[in-house]
PDB file of C-alpha atoms in Angstrom:
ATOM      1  CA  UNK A   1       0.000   0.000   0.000  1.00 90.00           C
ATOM      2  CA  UNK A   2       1.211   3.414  -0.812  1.00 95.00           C
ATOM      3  CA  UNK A   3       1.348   5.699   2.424  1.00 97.00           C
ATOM      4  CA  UNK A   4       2.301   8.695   2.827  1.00 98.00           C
ATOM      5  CA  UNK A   5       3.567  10.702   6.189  1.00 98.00           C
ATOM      6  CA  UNK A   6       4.280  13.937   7.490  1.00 98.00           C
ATOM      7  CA  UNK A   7       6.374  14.787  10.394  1.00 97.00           C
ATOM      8  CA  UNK A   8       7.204  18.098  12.438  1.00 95.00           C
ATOM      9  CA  UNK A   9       7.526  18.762  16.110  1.00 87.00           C
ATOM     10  CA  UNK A  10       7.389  22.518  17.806  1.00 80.00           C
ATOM     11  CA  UNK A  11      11.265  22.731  18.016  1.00 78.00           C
ATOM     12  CA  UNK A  12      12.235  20.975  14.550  1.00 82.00           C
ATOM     13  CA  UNK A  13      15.279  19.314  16.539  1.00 84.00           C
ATOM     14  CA  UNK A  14      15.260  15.821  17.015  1.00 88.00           C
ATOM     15  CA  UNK A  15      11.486  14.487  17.165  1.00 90.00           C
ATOM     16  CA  UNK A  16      11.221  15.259  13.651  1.00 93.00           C
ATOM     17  CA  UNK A  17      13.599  13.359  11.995  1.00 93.00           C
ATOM     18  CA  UNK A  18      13.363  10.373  14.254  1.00 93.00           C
ATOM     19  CA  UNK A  19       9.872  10.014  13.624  1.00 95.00           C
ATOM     20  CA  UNK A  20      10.853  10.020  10.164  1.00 96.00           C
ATOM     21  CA  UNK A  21      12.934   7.497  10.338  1.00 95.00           C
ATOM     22  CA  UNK A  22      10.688   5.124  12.294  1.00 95.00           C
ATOM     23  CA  UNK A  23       8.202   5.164   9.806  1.00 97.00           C
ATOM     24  CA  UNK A  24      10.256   4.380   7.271  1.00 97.00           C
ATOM     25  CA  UNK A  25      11.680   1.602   8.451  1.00 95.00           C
ATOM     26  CA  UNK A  26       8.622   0.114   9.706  1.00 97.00           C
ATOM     27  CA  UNK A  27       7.248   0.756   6.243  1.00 97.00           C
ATOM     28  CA  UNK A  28       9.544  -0.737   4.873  1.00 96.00           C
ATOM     29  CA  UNK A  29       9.358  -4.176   7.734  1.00 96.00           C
ATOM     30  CA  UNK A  30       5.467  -4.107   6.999  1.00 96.00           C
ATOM     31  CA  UNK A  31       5.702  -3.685   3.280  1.00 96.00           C
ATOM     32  CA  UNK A  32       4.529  -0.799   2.526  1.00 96.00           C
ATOM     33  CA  UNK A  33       5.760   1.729   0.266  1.00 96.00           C
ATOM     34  CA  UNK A  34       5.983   5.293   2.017  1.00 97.00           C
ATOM     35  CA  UNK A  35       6.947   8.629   1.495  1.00 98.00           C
ATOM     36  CA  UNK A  36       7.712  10.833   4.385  1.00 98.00           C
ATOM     37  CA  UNK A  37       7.913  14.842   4.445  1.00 98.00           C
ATOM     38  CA  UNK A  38       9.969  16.592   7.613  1.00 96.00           C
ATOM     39  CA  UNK A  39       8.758  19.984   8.554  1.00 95.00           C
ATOM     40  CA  UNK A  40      11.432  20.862  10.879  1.00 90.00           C
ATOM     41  CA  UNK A  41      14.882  23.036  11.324  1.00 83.00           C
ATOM     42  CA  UNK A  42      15.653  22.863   7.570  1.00 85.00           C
ATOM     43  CA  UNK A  43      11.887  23.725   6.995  1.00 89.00           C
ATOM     44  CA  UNK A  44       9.641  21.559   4.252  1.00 94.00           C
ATOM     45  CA  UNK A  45      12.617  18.328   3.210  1.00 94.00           C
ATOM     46  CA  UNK A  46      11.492  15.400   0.888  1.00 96.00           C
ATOM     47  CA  UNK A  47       8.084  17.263   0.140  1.00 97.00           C
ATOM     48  CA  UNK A  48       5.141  15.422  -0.972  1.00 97.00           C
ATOM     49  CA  UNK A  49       3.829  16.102  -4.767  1.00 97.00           C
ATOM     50  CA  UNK A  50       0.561  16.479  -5.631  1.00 97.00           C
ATOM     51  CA  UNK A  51       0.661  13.387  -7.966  1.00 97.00           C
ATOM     52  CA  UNK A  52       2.215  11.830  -5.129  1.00 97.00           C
ATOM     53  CA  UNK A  53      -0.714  12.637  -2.462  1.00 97.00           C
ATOM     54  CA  UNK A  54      -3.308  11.236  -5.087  1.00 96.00           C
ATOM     55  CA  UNK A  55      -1.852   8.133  -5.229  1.00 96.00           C
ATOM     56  CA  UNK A  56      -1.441   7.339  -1.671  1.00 97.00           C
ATOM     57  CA  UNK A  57      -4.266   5.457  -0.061  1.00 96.00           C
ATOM     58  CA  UNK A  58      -3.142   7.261   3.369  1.00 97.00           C
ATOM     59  CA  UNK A  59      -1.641  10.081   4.787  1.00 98.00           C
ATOM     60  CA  UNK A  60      -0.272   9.943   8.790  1.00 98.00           C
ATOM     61  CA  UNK A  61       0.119  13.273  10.457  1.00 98.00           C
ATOM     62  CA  UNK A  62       2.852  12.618  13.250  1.00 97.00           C
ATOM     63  CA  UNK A  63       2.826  16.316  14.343  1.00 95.00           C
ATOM     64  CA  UNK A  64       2.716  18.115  17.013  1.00 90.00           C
ATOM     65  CA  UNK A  65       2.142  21.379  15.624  1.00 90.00           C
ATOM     66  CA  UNK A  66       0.211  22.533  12.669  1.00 92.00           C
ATOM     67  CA  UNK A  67       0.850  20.665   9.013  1.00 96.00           C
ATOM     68  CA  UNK A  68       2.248  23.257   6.595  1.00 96.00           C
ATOM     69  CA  UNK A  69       0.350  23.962   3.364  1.00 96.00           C
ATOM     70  CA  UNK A  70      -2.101  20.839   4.719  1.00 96.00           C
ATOM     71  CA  UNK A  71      -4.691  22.547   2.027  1.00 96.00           C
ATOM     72  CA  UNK A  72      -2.666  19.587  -0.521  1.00 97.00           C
ATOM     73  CA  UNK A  73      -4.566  16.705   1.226  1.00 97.00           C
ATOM     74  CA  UNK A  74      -8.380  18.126   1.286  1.00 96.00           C
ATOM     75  CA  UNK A  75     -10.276  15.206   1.002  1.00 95.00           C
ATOM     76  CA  UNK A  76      -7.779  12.024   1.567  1.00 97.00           C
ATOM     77  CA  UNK A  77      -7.463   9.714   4.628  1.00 97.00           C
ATOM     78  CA  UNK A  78      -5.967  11.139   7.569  1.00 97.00           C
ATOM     79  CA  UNK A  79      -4.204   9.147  10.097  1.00 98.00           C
ATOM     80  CA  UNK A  80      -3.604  11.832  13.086  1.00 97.00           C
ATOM     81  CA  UNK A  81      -1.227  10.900  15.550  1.00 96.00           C
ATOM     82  CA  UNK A  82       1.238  12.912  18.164  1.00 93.00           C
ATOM     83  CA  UNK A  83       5.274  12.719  16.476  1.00 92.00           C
ATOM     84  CA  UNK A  84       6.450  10.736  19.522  1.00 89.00           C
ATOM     85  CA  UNK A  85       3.834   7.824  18.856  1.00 93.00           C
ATOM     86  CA  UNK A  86       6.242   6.640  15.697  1.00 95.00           C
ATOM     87  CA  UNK A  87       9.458   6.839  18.174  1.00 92.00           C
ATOM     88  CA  UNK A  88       8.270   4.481  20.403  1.00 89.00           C
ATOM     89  CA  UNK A  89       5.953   2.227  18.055  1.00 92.00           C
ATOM     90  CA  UNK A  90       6.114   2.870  14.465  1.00 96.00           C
ATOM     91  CA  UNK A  91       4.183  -0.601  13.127  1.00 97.00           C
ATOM     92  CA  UNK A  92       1.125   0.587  15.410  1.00 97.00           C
ATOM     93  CA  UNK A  93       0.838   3.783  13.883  1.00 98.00           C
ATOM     94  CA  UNK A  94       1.102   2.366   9.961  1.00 97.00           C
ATOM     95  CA  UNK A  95      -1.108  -0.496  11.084  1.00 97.00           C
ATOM     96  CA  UNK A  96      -3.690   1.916  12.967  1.00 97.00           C
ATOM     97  CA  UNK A  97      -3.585   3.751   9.310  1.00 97.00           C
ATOM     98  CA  UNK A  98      -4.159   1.023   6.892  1.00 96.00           C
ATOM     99  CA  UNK A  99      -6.828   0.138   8.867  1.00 96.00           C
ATOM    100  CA  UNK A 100      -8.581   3.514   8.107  1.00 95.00           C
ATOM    101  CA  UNK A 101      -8.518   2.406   4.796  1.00 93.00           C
ATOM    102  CA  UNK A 102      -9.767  -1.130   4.327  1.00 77.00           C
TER     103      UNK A 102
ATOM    104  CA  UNK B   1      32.265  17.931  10.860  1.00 47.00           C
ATOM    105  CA  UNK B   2      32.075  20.370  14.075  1.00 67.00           C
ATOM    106  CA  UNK B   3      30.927  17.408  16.884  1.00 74.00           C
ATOM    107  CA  UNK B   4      33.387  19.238  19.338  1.00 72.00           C
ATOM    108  CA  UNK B   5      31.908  22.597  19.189  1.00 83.00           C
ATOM    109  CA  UNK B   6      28.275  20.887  20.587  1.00 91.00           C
ATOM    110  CA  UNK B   7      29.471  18.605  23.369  1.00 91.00           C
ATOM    111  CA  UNK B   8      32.632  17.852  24.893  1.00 91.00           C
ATOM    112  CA  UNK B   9      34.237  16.257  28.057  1.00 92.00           C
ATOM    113  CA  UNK B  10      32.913  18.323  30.499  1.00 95.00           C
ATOM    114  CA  UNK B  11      28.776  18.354  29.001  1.00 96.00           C
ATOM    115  CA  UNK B  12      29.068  14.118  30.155  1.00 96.00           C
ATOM    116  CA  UNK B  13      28.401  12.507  33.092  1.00 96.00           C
ATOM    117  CA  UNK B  14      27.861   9.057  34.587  1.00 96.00           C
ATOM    118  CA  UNK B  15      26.428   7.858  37.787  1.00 96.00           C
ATOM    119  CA  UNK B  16      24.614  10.724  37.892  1.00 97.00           C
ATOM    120  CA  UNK B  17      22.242  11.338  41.201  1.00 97.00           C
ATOM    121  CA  UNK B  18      18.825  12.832  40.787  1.00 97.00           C
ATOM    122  CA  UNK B  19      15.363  11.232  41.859  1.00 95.00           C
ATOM    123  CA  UNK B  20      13.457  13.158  39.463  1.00 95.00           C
ATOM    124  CA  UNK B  21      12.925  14.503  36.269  1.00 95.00           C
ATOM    125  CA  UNK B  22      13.170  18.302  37.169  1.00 96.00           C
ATOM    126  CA  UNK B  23      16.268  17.209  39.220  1.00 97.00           C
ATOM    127  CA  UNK B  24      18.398  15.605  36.217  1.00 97.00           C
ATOM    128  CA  UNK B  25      17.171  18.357  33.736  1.00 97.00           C
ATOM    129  CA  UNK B  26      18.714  21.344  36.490  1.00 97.00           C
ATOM    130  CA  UNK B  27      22.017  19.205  36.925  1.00 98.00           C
ATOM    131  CA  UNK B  28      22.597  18.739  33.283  1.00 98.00           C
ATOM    132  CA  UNK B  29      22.205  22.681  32.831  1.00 98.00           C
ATOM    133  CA  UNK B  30      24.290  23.571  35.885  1.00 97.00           C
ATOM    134  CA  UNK B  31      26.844  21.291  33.279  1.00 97.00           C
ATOM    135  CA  UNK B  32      26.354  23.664  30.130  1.00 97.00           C
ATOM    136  CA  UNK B  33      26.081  27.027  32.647  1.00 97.00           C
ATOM    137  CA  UNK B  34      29.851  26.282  33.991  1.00 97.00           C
ATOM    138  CA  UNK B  35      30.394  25.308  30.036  1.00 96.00           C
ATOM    139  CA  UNK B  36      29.464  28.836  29.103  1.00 96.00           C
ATOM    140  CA  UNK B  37      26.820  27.394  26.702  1.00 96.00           C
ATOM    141  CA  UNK B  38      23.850  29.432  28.912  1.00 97.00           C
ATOM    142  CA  UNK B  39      22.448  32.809  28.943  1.00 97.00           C
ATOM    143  CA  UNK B  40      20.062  32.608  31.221  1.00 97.00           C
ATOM    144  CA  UNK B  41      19.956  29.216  33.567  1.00 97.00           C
ATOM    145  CA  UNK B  42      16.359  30.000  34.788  1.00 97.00           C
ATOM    146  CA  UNK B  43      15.192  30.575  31.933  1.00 97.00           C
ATOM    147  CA  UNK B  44      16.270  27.446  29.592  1.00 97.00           C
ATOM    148  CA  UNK B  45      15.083  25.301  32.536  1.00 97.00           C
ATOM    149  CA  UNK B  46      11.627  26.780  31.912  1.00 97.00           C
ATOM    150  CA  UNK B  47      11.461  26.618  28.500  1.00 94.00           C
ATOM    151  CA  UNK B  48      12.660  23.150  28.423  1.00 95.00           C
ATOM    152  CA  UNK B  49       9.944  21.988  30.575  1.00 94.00           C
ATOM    153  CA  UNK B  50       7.630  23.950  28.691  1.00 91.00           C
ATOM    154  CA  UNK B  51       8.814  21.391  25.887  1.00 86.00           C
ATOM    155  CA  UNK B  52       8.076  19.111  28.241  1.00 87.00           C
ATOM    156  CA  UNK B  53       4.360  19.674  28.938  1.00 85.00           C
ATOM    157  CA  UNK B  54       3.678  19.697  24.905  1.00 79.00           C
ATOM    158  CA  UNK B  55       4.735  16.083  24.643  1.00 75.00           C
ATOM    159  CA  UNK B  56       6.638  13.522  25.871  1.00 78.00           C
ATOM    160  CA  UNK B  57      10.694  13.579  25.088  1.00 87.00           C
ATOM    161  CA  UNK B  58      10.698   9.603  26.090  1.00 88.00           C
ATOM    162  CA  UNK B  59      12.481   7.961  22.743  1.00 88.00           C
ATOM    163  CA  UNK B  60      12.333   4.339  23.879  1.00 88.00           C
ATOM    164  CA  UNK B  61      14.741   2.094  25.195  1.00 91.00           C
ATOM    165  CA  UNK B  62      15.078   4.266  28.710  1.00 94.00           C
ATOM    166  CA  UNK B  63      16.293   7.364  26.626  1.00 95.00           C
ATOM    167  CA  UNK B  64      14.430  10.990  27.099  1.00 94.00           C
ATOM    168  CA  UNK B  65      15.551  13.736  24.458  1.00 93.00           C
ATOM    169  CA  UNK B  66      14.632  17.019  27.103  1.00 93.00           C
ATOM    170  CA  UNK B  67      15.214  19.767  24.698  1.00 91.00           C
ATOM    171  CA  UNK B  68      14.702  23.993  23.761  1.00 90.00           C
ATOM    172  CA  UNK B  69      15.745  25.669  21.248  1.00 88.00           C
ATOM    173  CA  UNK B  70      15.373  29.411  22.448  1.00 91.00           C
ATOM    174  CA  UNK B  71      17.394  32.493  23.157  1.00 94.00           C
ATOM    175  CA  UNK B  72      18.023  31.366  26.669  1.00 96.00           C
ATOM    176  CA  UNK B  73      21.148  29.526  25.068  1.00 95.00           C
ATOM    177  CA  UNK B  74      24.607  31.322  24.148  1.00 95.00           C
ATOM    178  CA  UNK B  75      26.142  28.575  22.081  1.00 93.00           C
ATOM    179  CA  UNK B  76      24.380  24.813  20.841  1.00 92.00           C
ATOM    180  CA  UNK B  77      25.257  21.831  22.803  1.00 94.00           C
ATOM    181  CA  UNK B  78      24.461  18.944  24.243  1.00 95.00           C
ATOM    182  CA  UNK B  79      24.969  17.559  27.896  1.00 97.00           C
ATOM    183  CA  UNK B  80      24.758  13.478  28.019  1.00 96.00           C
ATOM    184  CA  UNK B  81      23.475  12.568  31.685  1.00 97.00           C
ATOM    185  CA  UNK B  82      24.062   8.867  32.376  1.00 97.00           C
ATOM    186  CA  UNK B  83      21.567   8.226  35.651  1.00 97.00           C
ATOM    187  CA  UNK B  84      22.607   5.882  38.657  1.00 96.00           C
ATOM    188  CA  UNK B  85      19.207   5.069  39.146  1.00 96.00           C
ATOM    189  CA  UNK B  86      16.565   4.983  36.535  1.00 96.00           C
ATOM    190  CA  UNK B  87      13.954   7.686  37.378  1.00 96.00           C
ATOM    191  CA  UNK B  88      10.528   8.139  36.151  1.00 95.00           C
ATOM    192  CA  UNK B  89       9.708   9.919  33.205  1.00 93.00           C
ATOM    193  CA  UNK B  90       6.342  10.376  32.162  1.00 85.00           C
ATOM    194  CA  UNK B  91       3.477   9.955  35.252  1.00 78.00           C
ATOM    195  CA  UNK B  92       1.263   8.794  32.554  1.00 76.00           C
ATOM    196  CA  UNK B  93       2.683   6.828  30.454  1.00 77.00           C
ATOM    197  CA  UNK B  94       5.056   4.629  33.774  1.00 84.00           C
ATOM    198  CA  UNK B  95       8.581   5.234  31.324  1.00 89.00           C
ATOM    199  CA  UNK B  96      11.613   4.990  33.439  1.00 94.00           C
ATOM    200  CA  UNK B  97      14.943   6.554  31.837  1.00 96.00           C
ATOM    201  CA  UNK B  98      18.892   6.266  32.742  1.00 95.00           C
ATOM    202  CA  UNK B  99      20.045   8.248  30.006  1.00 97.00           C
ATOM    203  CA  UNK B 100      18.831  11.771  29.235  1.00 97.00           C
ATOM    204  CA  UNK B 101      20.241  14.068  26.302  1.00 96.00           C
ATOM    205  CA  UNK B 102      19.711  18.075  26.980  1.00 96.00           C
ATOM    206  CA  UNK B 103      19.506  19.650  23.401  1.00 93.00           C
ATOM    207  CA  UNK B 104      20.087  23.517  23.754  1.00 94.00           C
ATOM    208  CA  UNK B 105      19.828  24.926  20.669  1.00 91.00           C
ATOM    209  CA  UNK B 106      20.573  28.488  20.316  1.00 90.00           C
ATOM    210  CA  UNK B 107      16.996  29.979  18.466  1.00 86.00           C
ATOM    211  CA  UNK B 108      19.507  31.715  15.632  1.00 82.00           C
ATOM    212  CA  UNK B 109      21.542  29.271  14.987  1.00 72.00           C
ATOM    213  CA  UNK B 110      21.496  29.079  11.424  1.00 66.00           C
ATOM    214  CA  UNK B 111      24.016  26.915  11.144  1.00 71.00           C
ATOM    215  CA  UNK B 112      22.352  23.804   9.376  1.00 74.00           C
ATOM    216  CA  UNK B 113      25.667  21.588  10.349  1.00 79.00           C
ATOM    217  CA  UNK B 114      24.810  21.911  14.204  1.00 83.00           C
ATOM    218  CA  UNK B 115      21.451  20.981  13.366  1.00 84.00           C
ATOM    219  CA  UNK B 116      22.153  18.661  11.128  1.00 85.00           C
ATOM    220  CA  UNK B 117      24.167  16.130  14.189  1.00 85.00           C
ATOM    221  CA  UNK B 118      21.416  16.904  16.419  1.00 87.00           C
ATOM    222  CA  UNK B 119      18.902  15.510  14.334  1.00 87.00           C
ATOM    223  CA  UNK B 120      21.367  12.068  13.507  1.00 87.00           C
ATOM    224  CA  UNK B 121      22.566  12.066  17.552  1.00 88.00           C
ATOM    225  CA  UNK B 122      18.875  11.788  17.659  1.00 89.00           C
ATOM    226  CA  UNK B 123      17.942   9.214  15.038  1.00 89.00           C
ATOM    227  CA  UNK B 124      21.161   7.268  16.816  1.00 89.00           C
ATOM    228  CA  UNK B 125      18.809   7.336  19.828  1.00 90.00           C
ATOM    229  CA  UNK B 126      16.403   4.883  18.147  1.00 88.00           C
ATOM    230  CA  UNK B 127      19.077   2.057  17.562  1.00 89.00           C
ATOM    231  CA  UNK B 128      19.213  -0.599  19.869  1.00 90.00           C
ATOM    232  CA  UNK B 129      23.170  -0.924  19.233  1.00 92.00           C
ATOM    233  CA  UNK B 130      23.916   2.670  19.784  1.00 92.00           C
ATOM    234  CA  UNK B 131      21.805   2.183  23.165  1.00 94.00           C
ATOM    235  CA  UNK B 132      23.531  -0.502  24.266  1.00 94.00           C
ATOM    236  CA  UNK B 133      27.067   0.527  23.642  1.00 93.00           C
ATOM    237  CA  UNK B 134      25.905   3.918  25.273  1.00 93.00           C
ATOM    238  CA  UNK B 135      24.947   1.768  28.506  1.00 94.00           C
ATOM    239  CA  UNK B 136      27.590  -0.417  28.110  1.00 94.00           C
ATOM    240  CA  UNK B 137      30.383   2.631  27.977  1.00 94.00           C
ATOM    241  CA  UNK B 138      31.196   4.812  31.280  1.00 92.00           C
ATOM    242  CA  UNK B 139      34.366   6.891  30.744  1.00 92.00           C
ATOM    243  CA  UNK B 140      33.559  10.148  29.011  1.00 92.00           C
ATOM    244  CA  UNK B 141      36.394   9.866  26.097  1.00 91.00           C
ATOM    245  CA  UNK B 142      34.642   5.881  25.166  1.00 92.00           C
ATOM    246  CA  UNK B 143      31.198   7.934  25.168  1.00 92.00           C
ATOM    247  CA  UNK B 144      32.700  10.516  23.195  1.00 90.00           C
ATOM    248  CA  UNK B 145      34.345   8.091  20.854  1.00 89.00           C
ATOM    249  CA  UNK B 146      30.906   6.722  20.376  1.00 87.00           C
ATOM    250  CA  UNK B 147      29.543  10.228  18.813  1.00 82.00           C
ATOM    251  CA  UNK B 148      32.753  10.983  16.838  1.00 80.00           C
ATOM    252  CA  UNK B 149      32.468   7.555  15.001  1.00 72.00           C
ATOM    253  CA  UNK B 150      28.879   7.907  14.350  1.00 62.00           C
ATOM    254  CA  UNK B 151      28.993  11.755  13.079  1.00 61.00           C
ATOM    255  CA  UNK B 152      32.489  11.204  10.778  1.00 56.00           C
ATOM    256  CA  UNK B 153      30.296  10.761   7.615  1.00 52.00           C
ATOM    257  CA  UNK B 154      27.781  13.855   8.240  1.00 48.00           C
TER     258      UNK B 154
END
């Protein structure tokens, strides 16, 4: 299943990125493609195109601030969950997704 | 690579004493205040438990990431607390820690590099290697060591 993800924290420091990580990798141990944009320190990284967000079948919020330019997913799935949930249990939080979708 | 100009000898310590959370987050700045790293103590402390109240800095594996990036800080570091005693993190959520990071980022720094090893110190965090080579390690230079062999490639 294509998923897609987008991480930021208030600071942009650390949660970011290792929230990023996490999902990947348990993305990539469930098998599941995914796709995940950090909006941290360096601002928007790996951003997620518009063909992109159409194809994906979800989209996880791990934020604990406000999604940048979140106008680009009106009308998919939304998985919300805080960015500390991936650090600590990744699978849940792609598992708790897919099943929004089927 | 600039490791040495975030942490150094003197921003580590092990067997550290504290029974709480507030305790071990004051002891680790009193480390970056006689480091220079500090403009205002009092103030950092607040706004790192500020950070605190948002959400959780428990990373798993008995590691907490206590951080603020604000204009309470003179210089970006890091102070590496290694606890005698695990204390209790989170009320809620029953994590115990023995190894707390302090992130004090400086709110201008624009320099990306700094950034840059916090975030992969961070992502480090995650690895159940890195963690147990961290617990496994006690003099400051092996700990060290650790940090310089993991950043050499950034």
């Amino acid at each position: 299943m294509k998923i897609l993800a987008i991480t930021a924290c208030p600071s942009g420091v650390a949660h970011t990125y290792m929230a990023a990580n996490a999902l990947k990798k348990a993305a990539q141990e469930l098998g599941h493609e995914i796709k995940v944009e950090t909006q941290g320190a360096f601002g928007i990284e790996n951003e997620l195109k518009a063909n992109e967000i159409k194809e994906a079948a979800v989209i996880i919020f791990a934020v604990d601030t406000k999604v940048t330019k979140e106008e680009r997913f009106a009308g998919k799935i939304i998985h919300r969950v805080t960015v500390s949930e991936p650090i600590t249990n990744a699978k849940k939080v792609i598992s708790d997704a897919i099943s929004k979708v089927v | 690579m600039e490791l040495l100009d975030l942490i150094n000898e003197n921003l580590i310590v092990t067997g550290l004493e504290a029974s709480n959370k507030e305790e071990t987050i004051k002891k680790l700045i009193d480390m970056l205040e006689k480091e220079e790293r500090l403009i205002s103590r009092e103030k950092f402390f607040e706004d790192v438990l500020f950070r605190e109240q948002l959400c959780s800095t428990y990373v798993g594996q008995g590691v907490a990431i206590p951080h603020g990036k604000t204009d309470a800080v003179k210089k970006t570091s890091v102070a590496i607390g290694k606890l005698a005693k695990p204390i209790e993190w989170d009320e809620k959520e029953n994590n115990y820690v023995n190894i707390v990071f302090l992130l004090a980022v400086q709110d201008k720094d624009a320099d990306n590099q700094h950034l840059r090893i916090l975030a992969n110190i961070a992502t480090k965090l995650m690895e159940k290697d890195f963690i147990d080579n961290l617990t496994s390690i006690n003099d400051k230079d092996g700990i060290l060591a650790l940090f310089r062999e993991d950043t050499k490639e950034l």
